[in-house]
Amino acid sequence: MIRFESISKSFDSHQVLKDISLEVKEGELLVLLGASGSGKTTLLKMINGLIQPDAGNIFINNNKVTKKDITNLRRNTGYVIQQVGLFPHYSVFENIALVPRLLKHEEQRIKETVKTWMDRLGLPFDVHARKLPAALSGGQAQRVGLARALAGEPQLILMDEPFSALDPVIRAQIRNDFRTIQKREKITAIMVTHDLQEAVSLADRICLLAEKKVQQLGKPSDLIFKPANSFVKNFIQSDRFQAALIACKIKDLKPFLTETELFNSSDNSLLEVLQTADSQSGKALMSAFYQWEERFR
Amino acid sequence: MSNLWSFLVENKQEILKQLLEHIELTFISLFFAAVFGISIGMFIASKRKFAQSFIGLVNVIQTVPSIALLGFLLPLFGIGIVPAIIALFLYALLPIVRNTYTGLVEVEPAVKEAAVAMGMTKKQILLKVELPLSLPYIMAGIRTASVINVGVATLSAFIAAGGLGKFILQGIQLNNTQMILAGAIPASLLALSMDAILGIIQRSSINVIKWVMIGFTGVLLMYFGGRAVNNIDFDKNNDDERLLGGFPSEFIYREDGLKGLFAHYDFKIDYVEMEIGLMYKALAEKQVDIVSGFSTDGRIKSYNLKVLDDDQNYFPPYQAAPMARREALRQYPQLQSALERLADKIDNRAMMEMNYQVDEGKQSPKDVAYEFLKSNNLLAESSNENSRRGVIKIGSKAFTENYILAHIFQLMIESHTNLSVEMNLGFGGTKLLMDAMKNNEIDLYPEYTGTALMLLLDTKSSQVQQLLSNPEEVFDFVNKESTEQFGFSWLPPLGFNNTFAMLMRQEQAERLGLESMSDLAGEVR
């Protein structure tokens, strides 16, 4: 759906991206992973024209991104950032209604859309719609941020560290809520993060950026078990075990397990299931995990 | 307090009128300052490079003293409400520009980024995000500007623009506390209430602010429309030959000032109240046609003005003469003969010329005095430098003409006697000089018969009226009274008469064929 072709970018003679080419498939969630300064946010902002590349082109559905119809492109692209950036003088309703209004939808339809998204994101309409952003908690604000990005019914959503400022429990909840919606609506999503566990738990594919280059592009398990080079290996190192437990889904372990009740939650990661498992099934799961891991050797 | 209350009650209509004028000045200037200030603030916020230099420039305007700013505006815009509004506009600009800029710059970057990324156009971002979010700052700026403007608008009275400054100005010049308070208290109340009202608006929601702004704009537009329909012109109509006077408040309100002049010559002209310093300039710039001044003022020459002859002797004579302690004259008889040589030697033209050389030509009073005496052969061929005996101490008041005269006295004494001279110049007022004379701190100083008549001797006004017409009688009277009361003697007058005078532009006076006050009265009657 999105194709980067030989993208280069420098800031004040300091080069951050060099000759990057990359393709994002329709409906997938691609994570741009990297340390700060690796150019992942720069790459993301090039898609909706917040930053212009020095060289190279970006294509969306085979159409080149140009200045001419960038406004239209932006209205049809969701955008979520860590600081949320809700308009402090707009109510929750008005914030979410922003893009549909820019798209000149009918007011009745807008109201329904806003209500739908607020409900889906766990924000009761009657309680929150009239509030100003200042009255929301951090988690609620980011839920509104997500609703705002989704209310225009975009085919593409761009996210820059959307969950990094939230506390862990809320973070996991919102993350899962978003992933569910993204899969169901078949929205193509590109998310920037520096957090390996988050990347592994959410991504269909991960693109690890470092030293101006794409170091590895692949499924989470590929990065963990088959690092393409020593750089990727070092990046994974400190979090490798946890990341592996997250990357491993219960359904992956089916060939190595006999107990069936665990398969009810087959889409869950091994780490999640281990949190609540008793010691016996824990042992069984771990031994299955090591057998599964063997396959990658 | 009760005096003040009765003054307020008696003058409530005038106070109301001045208050309305004051509000008019403040609101109109504030409106334009808001429109331009917010635009400029928006411009420099979008072009950050210019911001510092531009705010610096507006800052500089703010530091110009208000009376000086009015002076700068006079040649460009004349007198009246227009230059006053322009001055107030300039003062109100800084807080509004700076606050608008700050407000726009302070909008959270994440909010701006989100606005762009949502697909809002530049115009939408400005109108729906940036301006609404900086509105509290902008309102605070307007609030500051309004308080500044209510204060500065009191100075508009200097250039005949009206407002509560009229009472304050008159009160200061007439030493009338009630009058000052009658202007100052409503001005303070106006400032406080505007601050309070704008404070309430500032704290209210953006929608309320929006409607207040729209409402205010609407009211002002209706007001301008009303003015246009009624055809009340901002400017004085200078096309016809109706003469307009410009006088300082003291002259207007003194019994022996303008009122007496009108009665004496039986005429009347329209006039505006003005600050003395701006009066000459306003006359030269044709904003007014007649001003009151002093007949030997150097500016008469520099602005090429005509002094109308007071042919019916309305103004008391102000003949200049040395006034000396009798003891000093008795001790050094040569002092008297030296100064008597000056009798009738300095006419009005000569004195005006000397004032001009000091005020406009930037020469020292001493040089001017020397040149005058030299060219009139009043100095001795040779002086006996060696054997100085005795010291004469000369005083003067603190203005140009007095400095020049003191130096003339000094040069004459040093040239014609063997006395040496000590100079003790620049006294703040007649009272101080008199005390210094009584205490033997000075021996003589240049004084005017009119001043002596009015102030020194506390003469009954009926007596003044009788004496007025004849300069010699006035001189004899003050000489006699000074001698009897204080032991001060007047030496023969120097020849010029520095009295009040009606001044016009030379060119206009010639065109209308006006020489004297009677001619003027005949012209306008």
Short mmCIF file of C-alpha atoms in Angstrom, two decimals, chain A:
data_model
loop_
_atom_site.label_atom_id
_atom_site.label_comp_id
_atom_site.label_asym_id
_atom_site.label_seq_id
_atom_site.Cartn_x
_atom_site.Cartn_y
_atom_site.Cartn_z
CA MET A 1 0.00 0.00 0.00
CA ILE A 2 2.82 2.36 0.86
CA ARG A 3 6.15 2.28 -0.90
CA PHE A 4 9.26 4.22 0.09
CA GLU A 5 11.77 4.57 -2.72
CA SER A 6 15.36 5.55 -1.96
CA ILE A 7 14.50 8.02 0.75
CA SER A 8 17.28 10.21 2.15
CA LYS A 9 17.05 12.96 4.70
CA SER A 10 19.51 15.21 6.54
CA PHE A 11 18.97 17.81 9.24
CA ASP A 12 21.63 20.54 9.23
CA SER A 13 24.22 18.37 7.45
CA HIS A 14 23.52 15.49 9.84
CA GLN A 15 22.14 12.60 7.83
CA VAL A 16 19.45 10.49 9.52
CA LEU A 17 18.12 8.42 6.62
CA LYS A 18 20.10 7.14 3.67
CA ASP A 19 18.62 5.55 0.58
CA ILE A 20 15.80 3.75 2.33
CA SER A 21 13.36 1.61 0.39
CA LEU A 22 10.50 -0.15 2.11
CA GLU A 23 7.04 -1.46 1.39
CA VAL A 24 4.05 -1.57 3.74
CA LYS A 25 1.35 -4.11 2.90
CA GLU A 26 -2.32 -3.32 2.96
CA GLY A 27 -4.01 -4.05 6.29
CA GLU A 28 -0.82 -4.86 8.17
CA LEU A 29 0.51 -3.22 11.29
CA LEU A 30 4.12 -2.28 10.67
CA VAL A 31 6.23 -1.07 13.56
CA LEU A 32 9.15 1.28 12.92
CA LEU A 33 11.48 0.33 15.74
CA GLY A 34 14.68 2.08 16.73
CA ALA A 35 16.53 4.10 19.31
CA SER A 36 15.94 7.83 19.51
CA GLY A 37 17.57 9.66 16.61
CA SER A 38 17.27 6.63 14.33
CA GLY A 39 14.98 8.53 11.95
CA LYS A 40 11.86 6.44 12.60
CA THR A 41 9.64 9.47 13.33
CA THR A 42 11.11 11.30 10.35
CA LEU A 43 10.18 8.42 8.10
CA LEU A 44 6.65 8.33 9.53
CA LYS A 45 6.07 12.06 9.09
CA MET A 46 7.12 11.86 5.45
CA ILE A 47 4.03 9.80 4.69
CA ASN A 48 1.60 12.62 5.50
CA GLY A 49 3.96 15.36 4.34
CA LEU A 50 4.88 16.83 7.72
CA ILE A 51 8.50 16.35 6.64
CA GLN A 52 9.78 16.37 3.07
CA PRO A 53 12.47 13.91 1.98
CA ASP A 54 15.67 15.36 0.49
CA ALA A 55 15.69 12.63 -2.10
CA GLY A 56 13.43 9.74 -3.07
CA ASN A 57 9.69 9.29 -3.39
CA ILE A 58 6.80 7.89 -1.41
CA PHE A 59 3.84 6.20 -3.10
CA ILE A 60 0.47 5.49 -1.53
CA ASN A 61 -1.61 3.05 -3.59
CA ASN A 62 0.86 3.76 -6.38
CA ASN A 63 0.14 7.49 -6.24
CA LYS A 64 3.13 9.67 -5.51
CA VAL A 65 2.77 11.87 -2.40
CA THR A 66 2.89 15.49 -3.59
CA LYS A 67 2.27 18.85 -2.00
CA LYS A 68 -0.74 19.41 -4.18
CA ASP A 69 -3.28 17.16 -2.57
CA ILE A 70 -1.53 16.71 0.76
CA THR A 71 -4.44 18.27 2.67
CA ASN A 72 -6.81 15.71 1.27
CA LEU A 73 -4.39 12.91 2.03
CA ARG A 74 -4.06 14.09 5.63
CA ARG A 75 -7.84 14.18 6.11
CA ASN A 76 -7.96 10.55 5.04
CA THR A 77 -5.04 9.48 7.22
CA GLY A 78 -5.31 8.98 10.96
CA TYR A 79 -2.54 10.50 13.05
CA VAL A 80 -1.83 9.74 16.71
CA ILE A 81 1.06 11.15 18.71
CA GLN A 82 2.43 10.65 22.19
CA GLN A 83 1.41 14.15 23.40
CA VAL A 84 -2.07 13.50 21.91
CA GLY A 85 -2.44 17.17 20.89
CA LEU A 86 -6.15 17.46 21.54
CA PHE A 87 -7.48 21.00 21.00
CA PRO A 88 -7.83 22.30 24.54
CA HIS A 89 -10.65 24.67 23.60
CA TYR A 90 -12.73 21.96 21.91
CA SER A 91 -14.92 19.51 23.78
CA VAL A 92 -14.24 15.78 23.44
CA PHE A 93 -17.07 15.61 20.92
CA GLU A 94 -15.72 18.50 18.84
CA ASN A 95 -12.21 17.02 18.90
CA ILE A 96 -13.40 13.69 17.56
CA ALA A 97 -15.74 15.39 15.07
CA LEU A 98 -12.88 17.46 13.67
CA VAL A 99 -11.90 15.32 10.70
CA PRO A 100 -15.45 14.31 9.69
CA ARG A 101 -16.30 18.01 9.72
CA LEU A 102 -13.27 18.83 7.58
CA LEU A 103 -14.51 16.12 5.24
CA LYS A 104 -17.88 17.90 5.27
CA HIS A 105 -19.90 14.94 6.46
CA GLU A 106 -23.47 15.56 7.51
CA GLU A 107 -23.88 16.63 11.10
CA GLN A 108 -26.23 13.73 11.92
CA ARG A 109 -23.78 11.21 10.51
CA ILE A 110 -20.93 12.89 12.41
CA LYS A 111 -22.79 12.53 15.67
CA GLU A 112 -23.32 8.84 15.07
CA THR A 113 -19.70 8.32 14.06
CA VAL A 114 -18.39 10.08 17.15
CA LYS A 115 -20.70 8.08 19.39
CA THR A 116 -19.68 4.81 17.74
CA TRP A 117 -15.98 5.44 18.17
CA MET A 118 -16.30 6.67 21.71
CA ASP A 119 -18.22 3.52 22.62
CA ARG A 120 -15.72 1.25 20.90
CA LEU A 121 -12.84 2.92 22.71
CA GLY A 122 -14.53 2.63 26.09
CA LEU A 123 -15.55 6.26 26.50
CA PRO A 124 -19.26 6.46 27.45
CA PHE A 125 -20.69 9.18 25.22
CA ASP A 126 -22.97 10.75 27.81
CA VAL A 127 -20.20 10.98 30.38
CA HIS A 128 -17.39 12.35 28.26
CA ALA A 129 -18.70 14.03 25.11
CA ARG A 130 -19.07 17.49 26.62
CA LYS A 131 -15.87 17.46 28.65
CA LEU A 132 -12.87 19.57 27.77
CA PRO A 133 -9.59 17.70 27.33
CA ALA A 134 -8.24 19.22 30.55
CA ALA A 135 -10.80 17.15 32.48
CA LEU A 136 -9.56 13.82 31.08
CA SER A 137 -6.98 11.40 32.47
CA GLY A 138 -3.97 10.54 30.35
CA GLY A 139 -5.48 7.25 29.23
CA GLN A 140 -8.83 8.83 28.41
CA ALA A 141 -7.10 11.59 26.44
CA GLN A 142 -5.26 9.07 24.29
CA ARG A 143 -8.48 7.15 23.73
CA VAL A 144 -9.99 10.40 22.46
CA GLY A 145 -6.85 10.84 20.34
CA LEU A 146 -7.45 7.41 18.82
CA ALA A 147 -11.12 8.14 18.27
CA ARG A 148 -10.18 11.39 16.55
CA ALA A 149 -7.79 9.53 14.25
CA LEU A 150 -10.37 6.86 13.46
CA ALA A 151 -13.49 9.01 13.10
CA GLY A 152 -12.63 10.00 9.53
CA GLU A 153 -12.70 6.26 8.69
CA PRO A 154 -9.20 6.30 7.24
CA GLN A 155 -7.60 3.44 5.35
CA LEU A 156 -4.25 4.38 6.85
CA ILE A 157 -3.27 5.37 10.37
CA LEU A 158 0.09 6.75 11.49
CA MET A 159 1.12 6.54 15.13
CA ASP A 160 4.14 8.08 16.82
CA GLU A 161 4.81 6.50 20.24
CA PRO A 162 1.06 6.60 20.93
CA PHE A 163 1.16 4.60 24.17
CA SER A 164 4.54 5.57 25.60
CA ALA A 165 3.23 8.14 28.07
CA LEU A 166 0.63 5.85 29.61
CA ASP A 167 1.00 3.67 32.68
CA PRO A 168 1.45 -0.07 32.01
CA VAL A 169 -2.06 -1.38 32.80
CA ILE A 170 -3.90 1.29 30.79
CA ARG A 171 -1.30 0.94 28.11
CA ALA A 172 -1.94 -2.75 27.59
CA GLN A 173 -5.71 -2.21 27.54
CA ILE A 174 -5.63 0.58 24.96
CA ARG A 175 -3.07 -1.29 22.89
CA ASN A 176 -5.30 -4.36 22.70
CA ASP A 177 -8.41 -2.29 22.01
CA PHE A 178 -6.65 -0.58 19.16
CA ARG A 179 -5.24 -3.81 17.73
CA THR A 180 -8.71 -5.36 17.71
CA ILE A 181 -10.20 -2.39 15.88
CA GLN A 182 -7.30 -2.20 13.44
CA LYS A 183 -7.64 -5.85 12.51
CA ARG A 184 -11.39 -5.75 12.19
CA GLU A 185 -11.46 -2.56 10.08
CA LYS A 186 -8.46 -3.78 8.06
CA ILE A 187 -6.70 -0.47 8.53
CA THR A 188 -3.11 -0.25 7.44
CA ALA A 189 -1.18 1.05 10.43
CA ILE A 190 2.36 2.29 10.85
CA MET A 191 3.52 2.77 14.39
CA VAL A 192 6.75 4.24 15.69
CA THR A 193 8.16 3.00 18.98
CA HIS A 194 11.45 2.49 20.78
CA ASP A 195 9.96 -0.26 22.95
CA LEU A 196 10.83 -3.77 21.76
CA GLN A 197 8.12 -5.51 23.83
CA GLU A 198 5.45 -3.20 22.48
CA ALA A 199 6.70 -3.75 18.94
CA VAL A 200 6.69 -7.53 19.35
CA SER A 201 3.26 -7.65 20.94
CA LEU A 202 1.55 -5.50 18.28
CA ALA A 203 3.41 -5.83 15.01
CA ASP A 204 2.65 -7.94 11.99
CA ARG A 205 6.09 -6.92 10.86
CA ILE A 206 8.86 -4.90 12.46
CA CYS A 207 11.28 -2.62 10.64
CA LEU A 208 14.37 -1.99 12.75
CA LEU A 209 16.05 1.29 11.85
CA ALA A 210 19.56 2.24 12.87
CA GLU A 211 22.61 3.97 11.39
CA LYS A 212 20.49 5.61 8.65
CA LYS A 213 19.49 2.19 7.33
CA VAL A 214 16.85 -0.52 7.64
CA GLN A 215 18.74 -3.21 9.61
CA GLN A 216 16.02 -5.83 9.41
CA LEU A 217 12.43 -6.06 8.20
CA GLY A 218 10.42 -9.11 9.23
CA LYS A 219 8.05 -10.83 11.63
CA PRO A 220 8.74 -10.32 15.34
CA SER A 221 9.95 -13.89 15.73
CA ASP A 222 12.39 -13.35 12.84
CA LEU A 223 14.03 -10.45 14.64
CA ILE A 224 14.24 -12.36 17.91
CA PHE A 225 15.40 -15.70 16.64
CA LYS A 226 17.03 -14.85 13.34
CA PRO A 227 18.68 -11.46 13.73
CA ALA A 228 20.01 -10.34 10.38
CA ASN A 229 23.21 -8.87 11.78
CA SER A 230 25.05 -8.17 15.00
CA PHE A 231 23.34 -4.81 15.32
CA VAL A 232 19.90 -6.39 15.49
CA LYS A 233 21.20 -9.00 17.89
CA ASN A 234 22.57 -6.35 20.24
CA PHE A 235 19.35 -4.36 20.06
CA ILE A 236 17.27 -7.41 21.03
CA GLN A 237 19.73 -8.76 23.61
CA SER A 238 18.66 -7.19 26.87
CA ASP A 239 14.94 -7.87 26.36
CA ARG A 240 15.22 -11.01 24.36
CA PHE A 241 13.58 -13.51 26.72
CA GLN A 242 10.54 -11.37 27.49
CA ALA A 243 10.19 -10.45 23.83
CA ALA A 244 10.29 -14.13 22.91
CA LEU A 245 7.52 -14.92 25.40
CA ILE A 246 5.44 -12.16 23.88
CA ALA A 247 6.18 -13.21 20.31
CA CYS A 248 5.11 -16.74 21.07
CA LYS A 249 1.33 -17.16 20.76
CA ILE A 250 -0.47 -20.04 22.41
CA LYS A 251 -1.61 -21.33 19.02
CA ASP A 252 2.06 -21.63 18.02
CA LEU A 253 2.50 -24.15 20.83
CA LYS A 254 -0.32 -26.46 19.77
CA PRO A 255 1.98 -29.10 18.26
CA PHE A 256 3.83 -29.42 21.58
CA LEU A 257 0.92 -29.42 24.06
CA THR A 258 -1.73 -31.94 25.00
CA GLU A 259 -3.87 -29.87 27.38
CA THR A 260 -6.74 -28.30 25.53
CA GLU A 261 -8.36 -25.72 27.84
CA LEU A 262 -5.46 -23.35 27.27
CA PHE A 263 -6.29 -23.12 23.58
CA ASN A 264 -9.37 -21.05 24.35
CA SER A 265 -7.13 -18.04 24.32
CA SER A 266 -5.05 -19.14 21.39
CA ASP A 267 -4.36 -15.63 20.10
CA ASN A 268 -2.88 -14.57 23.42
CA SER A 269 0.82 -14.42 23.93
CA LEU A 270 2.57 -16.95 26.08
CA LEU A 271 3.60 -14.21 28.52
CA GLU A 272 -0.03 -13.23 29.16
CA VAL A 273 -1.11 -16.79 29.79
CA LEU A 274 1.87 -17.50 32.06
CA GLN A 275 0.85 -14.59 34.32
CA THR A 276 -2.26 -16.51 35.42
CA ALA A 277 -1.23 -20.12 34.88
CA ASP A 278 -0.71 -22.51 37.83
CA SER A 279 2.73 -24.03 38.24
CA GLN A 280 1.90 -27.29 36.54
CA SER A 281 0.53 -25.83 33.34
CA GLY A 282 3.30 -23.24 33.56
CA LYS A 283 5.89 -25.99 33.41
CA ALA A 284 4.11 -27.60 30.49
CA LEU A 285 3.89 -24.31 28.62
CA MET A 286 7.55 -23.50 29.14
CA SER A 287 8.71 -26.90 27.94
CA ALA A 288 6.49 -26.47 24.84
CA PHE A 289 8.00 -22.99 24.38
CA TYR A 290 11.56 -24.38 24.34
CA GLN A 291 10.58 -26.98 21.78
CA TRP A 292 8.95 -24.25 19.67
CA GLU A 293 12.05 -22.10 19.97
CA GLU A 294 14.19 -25.01 18.79
CA ARG A 295 12.53 -24.74 15.38
CA PHE A 296 14.21 -21.42 14.75
CA ARG A 297 17.69 -22.74 15.46
#
